[in-house]
Short mmCIF file of C-alpha atoms and ligand atoms in Angstrom, two decimals:
data_model
loop_
_atom_site.label_atom_id
_atom_site.label_comp_id
_atom_site.label_asym_id
_atom_site.label_seq_id
_atom_site.Cartn_x
_atom_site.Cartn_y
_atom_site.Cartn_z
CA MET A 14 30.08 10.31 45.24
CA SER A 15 30.89 12.63 48.23
CA SER A 16 33.68 14.83 47.26
CA LEU A 17 35.47 17.37 49.55
CA LYS A 18 38.26 18.45 47.25
CA GLY A 19 40.83 20.68 48.86
CA GLU A 20 40.30 19.01 52.26
CA ILE A 21 42.45 16.20 53.57
CA LYS A 22 40.88 12.73 52.73
CA ILE A 23 42.19 9.43 54.10
CA SER A 24 41.85 6.44 51.71
CA PRO A 25 42.84 3.32 53.68
CA SER A 26 44.22 0.61 51.56
CA ILE A 27 42.66 -2.77 51.98
CA LEU A 28 45.69 -4.44 50.63
CA SER A 29 47.00 -4.53 54.37
CA ALA A 30 43.53 -5.55 55.78
CA ASP A 31 42.80 -9.00 57.25
CA PHE A 32 41.14 -10.65 54.21
CA SER A 33 39.60 -13.33 56.47
CA CYS A 34 37.33 -10.75 57.90
CA LEU A 35 37.34 -7.98 55.35
CA GLU A 36 33.85 -6.79 56.25
CA LYS A 37 35.07 -6.10 59.89
CA SER A 38 38.14 -4.24 58.42
CA VAL A 39 35.97 -2.06 56.23
CA GLU A 40 33.71 -1.36 59.19
CA GLU A 41 36.65 -0.27 61.42
CA VAL A 42 37.50 2.48 58.91
CA LYS A 43 33.96 3.57 58.19
CA ASP A 44 34.71 7.19 59.22
CA THR A 45 37.15 7.77 56.41
CA GLU A 46 35.79 9.23 53.20
CA TRP A 47 37.39 6.89 50.72
CA LEU A 48 38.56 3.21 50.51
CA HIS A 49 41.60 2.41 48.47
CA ILE A 50 41.31 -0.81 46.43
CA ASP A 51 44.64 -2.14 45.00
CA VAL A 52 44.17 -4.30 41.96
CA MET A 53 47.31 -5.96 40.66
CA ASP A 54 47.75 -8.48 37.82
CA GLY A 55 51.22 -10.00 38.31
CA HIS A 56 52.21 -8.34 34.96
CA PHE A 57 52.26 -4.66 35.28
CA VAL A 58 53.50 -5.17 38.84
CA PRO A 59 55.21 -8.31 40.32
CA ASN A 60 52.20 -9.34 42.61
CA ILE A 61 48.58 -10.39 42.20
CA THR A 62 45.78 -9.23 44.45
CA PHE A 63 42.14 -9.54 43.51
CA GLY A 64 39.56 -8.42 41.08
CA THR A 65 35.92 -7.35 40.73
CA CYS A 66 34.44 -10.15 42.93
CA VAL A 67 36.01 -8.55 46.19
CA ILE A 68 34.89 -5.12 45.24
CA LYS A 69 31.30 -6.44 44.66
CA ALA A 70 31.42 -8.35 47.99
CA ILE A 71 32.27 -5.30 50.07
CA ARG A 72 30.09 -2.75 48.04
CA SER A 73 26.98 -3.51 50.00
CA LYS A 74 28.95 -3.26 53.35
CA SER A 75 30.47 0.22 52.86
CA GLU A 76 29.48 3.84 52.18
CA HIS A 77 32.94 4.81 51.25
CA VAL A 78 33.91 6.31 47.92
CA PHE A 79 35.56 3.27 46.29
CA ASP A 80 38.99 4.47 45.16
CA THR A 81 40.15 1.67 42.76
CA HIS A 82 43.68 1.74 41.86
CA LEU A 83 44.35 -0.49 38.91
CA MET A 84 47.96 -1.65 38.64
CA ILE A 85 47.24 -3.77 35.61
CA SER A 86 48.24 -3.91 31.92
CA GLU A 87 45.48 -3.06 29.37
CA PRO A 88 43.17 -1.42 32.27
CA GLU A 89 40.92 -0.18 29.31
CA LYS A 90 39.61 -3.85 28.85
CA TYR A 91 38.22 -4.02 32.45
CA ILE A 92 36.91 -0.53 33.28
CA ASP A 93 33.24 -1.12 32.84
CA GLU A 94 33.53 -4.24 35.01
CA PHE A 95 35.19 -2.37 37.84
CA VAL A 96 32.62 0.43 37.69
CA GLU A 97 29.69 -2.15 37.64
CA ALA A 98 31.43 -3.79 40.60
CA GLY A 99 31.06 -0.51 42.61
CA SER A 100 34.24 1.57 41.92
CA ASP A 101 33.43 5.33 42.22
CA MET A 102 36.95 6.38 41.10
CA VAL A 103 39.11 4.45 38.69
CA THR A 104 42.75 5.19 38.57
CA PHE A 105 45.13 3.68 36.02
CA HIS A 106 48.87 4.03 35.28
CA ILE A 107 49.70 6.09 32.42
CA GLU A 108 52.80 3.62 31.91
CA ALA A 109 50.30 0.83 31.41
CA VAL A 110 48.48 2.30 28.33
CA GLU A 111 49.31 3.54 24.84
CA ASP A 112 46.42 5.94 24.49
CA VAL A 113 46.01 7.91 27.77
CA GLU A 114 43.24 10.11 26.39
CA SER A 115 41.06 7.16 25.27
CA VAL A 116 41.27 5.38 28.55
CA ILE A 117 40.41 8.77 30.31
CA ASP A 118 37.25 8.80 27.93
CA THR A 119 36.29 5.24 28.63
CA ILE A 120 36.26 5.90 32.33
CA LYS A 121 34.32 9.16 31.99
CA GLU A 122 31.68 7.41 29.83
CA SER A 123 31.43 4.85 32.56
CA GLY A 124 30.27 7.34 34.98
CA ALA A 125 33.27 7.01 37.42
CA GLY A 126 35.76 9.61 38.51
CA VAL A 127 39.10 9.59 36.53
CA GLY A 128 42.46 9.15 38.14
CA ILE A 129 45.83 8.82 36.54
CA SER A 130 48.87 7.41 38.43
CA LEU A 131 52.58 7.79 38.10
CA LYS A 132 55.20 5.40 39.11
CA PRO A 133 58.14 7.07 40.95
CA ASN A 134 60.37 7.20 37.80
CA THR A 135 57.69 8.72 35.60
CA PRO A 136 58.03 12.50 35.43
CA PHE A 137 55.10 14.63 35.89
CA GLU A 138 55.70 16.32 32.42
CA SER A 139 54.31 13.22 30.90
CA ALA A 140 51.03 13.65 32.70
CA ASN A 141 50.69 17.35 32.57
CA LYS A 142 48.79 17.80 29.49
CA PHE A 143 46.00 15.38 30.81
CA LEU A 144 45.31 17.43 33.99
CA PRO A 145 42.20 19.20 32.50
CA TYR A 146 40.57 15.90 31.89
CA VAL A 147 41.08 14.18 35.24
CA ASP A 148 39.67 14.30 38.84
CA LEU A 149 42.59 12.80 40.50
CA VAL A 150 46.43 12.49 40.20
CA LEU A 151 48.01 9.59 42.19
CA ILE A 152 51.60 9.99 42.90
CA MET A 153 53.26 6.78 43.80
CA THR A 154 55.72 7.28 46.73
CA VAL A 155 56.91 3.70 46.47
CA GLU A 156 57.40 1.34 43.74
CA PRO A 157 53.83 -0.15 43.08
CA GLY A 158 53.24 -3.74 43.94
CA PHE A 159 53.56 -4.16 47.64
CA GLY A 160 52.41 -2.69 50.82
CA GLY A 161 54.66 -1.87 53.82
CA GLN A 162 57.44 -0.15 51.88
CA SER A 163 59.36 2.92 53.00
CA PHE A 164 58.23 6.43 51.77
CA MET A 165 60.46 7.72 49.05
CA HIS A 166 61.20 11.34 50.20
CA GLU A 167 62.58 12.13 46.76
CA MET A 168 59.01 12.14 45.50
CA VAL A 169 58.08 15.35 47.60
CA PRO A 170 59.24 17.68 44.79
CA LYS A 171 56.97 15.93 42.41
CA ILE A 172 53.99 16.36 44.77
CA ARG A 173 54.94 20.15 44.86
CA GLU A 174 55.09 20.14 41.12
CA VAL A 175 51.58 18.59 40.62
CA ARG A 176 50.13 20.99 43.28
CA LYS A 177 51.38 24.05 41.48
CA ALA A 178 50.19 22.78 38.11
CA VAL A 179 46.76 22.07 39.56
CA ASP A 180 46.56 25.39 41.20
CA ASP A 181 47.79 27.19 38.06
CA LEU A 182 45.07 25.47 36.14
CA GLY A 183 42.51 26.34 38.71
CA CYS A 184 40.82 23.01 38.38
CA ASP A 185 39.27 20.98 41.24
CA ILE A 186 41.68 18.02 41.05
CA ASP A 187 42.54 15.68 44.00
CA ILE A 188 46.20 14.96 44.56
CA SER A 189 46.67 11.62 46.11
CA VAL A 190 49.79 9.99 47.44
CA ASP A 191 50.30 6.24 47.91
CA GLY A 192 53.08 4.29 49.65
CA GLY A 193 54.69 4.57 52.92
CA ILE A 194 52.04 7.16 54.30
CA SER A 195 52.15 7.22 58.19
CA PRO A 196 51.91 9.82 60.94
CA LYS A 197 55.59 10.45 60.23
CA THR A 198 55.39 11.04 56.55
CA ALA A 199 51.80 12.59 56.23
CA PRO A 200 52.83 16.07 57.45
CA VAL A 201 55.39 16.56 54.56
CA VAL A 202 52.96 15.35 51.79
CA VAL A 203 50.24 17.48 53.06
CA GLU A 204 52.66 20.59 53.41
CA ASN A 205 53.58 19.94 49.82
CA GLY A 206 50.01 19.84 48.40
CA ALA A 207 48.60 16.19 48.68
CA ASN A 208 44.99 16.09 49.82
CA VAL A 209 44.34 12.37 49.61
CA LEU A 210 46.35 10.08 51.78
CA VAL A 211 46.45 6.41 50.79
CA SER A 212 47.64 4.30 53.63
CA GLY A 213 47.69 0.64 54.22
CA SER A 214 50.09 -0.86 56.77
CA SER A 215 50.15 2.13 59.09
CA ILE A 216 46.30 1.85 59.46
CA PHE A 217 45.54 -1.89 59.36
CA LYS A 218 48.52 -3.23 61.32
CA GLY A 219 47.70 -3.06 65.06
CA ASP A 220 44.87 -1.06 66.51
CA VAL A 221 42.99 0.32 63.45
CA ARG A 222 41.00 3.03 65.28
CA LEU A 223 44.06 4.39 67.17
CA ASN A 224 46.17 4.21 63.97
CA LEU A 225 43.57 6.26 62.21
CA GLN A 226 43.32 8.81 64.90
CA GLU A 227 47.02 9.28 64.81
CA LEU A 228 47.31 9.57 61.13
CA LYS A 229 44.42 12.27 61.17
CA ARG A 230 46.00 14.04 63.93
CA SER A 231 49.33 14.22 62.13
CA THR A 232 47.64 16.09 59.38
CA GLN A 233 45.45 18.05 61.88
CA VAL A 234 42.16 16.83 60.30
CA ILE A 235 40.37 15.90 63.58
C1 DX5 B 310 51.26 -0.31 46.62
C2 DX5 B 310 49.73 0.00 46.68
C3 DX5 B 310 49.56 0.78 48.02
C4 DX5 B 310 49.75 0.03 49.31
C5 DX5 B 310 50.24 1.03 50.22
O1 DX5 B 310 51.49 -0.67 45.31
O2 DX5 B 310 49.37 0.80 45.63
O3 DX5 B 310 48.17 1.31 47.97
O4 DX5 B 310 48.60 -0.64 49.78
O5 DX5 B 310 50.73 0.49 51.44
P1 DX5 B 310 51.44 1.06 52.53
O6 DX5 B 310 50.57 2.18 53.11
O7 DX5 B 310 51.72 -0.07 53.55
O8 DX5 B 310 52.66 1.61 51.95
ZN1 ZN B 311 47.36 1.80 45.70
#
């Protein structure tokens, strides 16, 4: 898995891609480091997307780090399947599990990178103690479930808080933000410490290459 922690990475969310030609959409974002894959079960979130078959189908078409975001209940039951399908990073919601440490261990044993995610109303204090054991913290900047929502500016202090904790710990942990990330909102999240930008509608709606260029320019990573 290529890792450039500390640098800004873009993780286009295929949730907003054209599923009738997913291979083409993935190809259009081939220059980004990561690809964000939103798995929803209609239970943990009020929407259903797709599972391992889609990940398997695009794995051979892409060199991206597959950044799988599980918005599902009981994620521990499915981790091996998602890793076998081709996920490099597996992120789960701490609100979805009873034993966070055991899920972290299961992901580690599978060989994938470990991410923990927090819904907007979940304070960072509930995740702080797990920091030394994870590779990524995913801060939701919208309520999980749907693409195309507006960025919640009130999440900025949480991003800052996570950045401070990661820096204080001196660990190499990616800080990812997900929801409403666009050239308008990217600068504030980067300034406050995020280094992975998940973005769906602002990349895949319209001219993908141009959108990507604008997003990168907004964070001065081109
Ligand atoms: C929402 C998903 C996001 C979504 C972001 O629950 O986790 O990854 O694709 O979409 P935009 O960038 O359109 O807000
Ligand atoms: Zn996501």
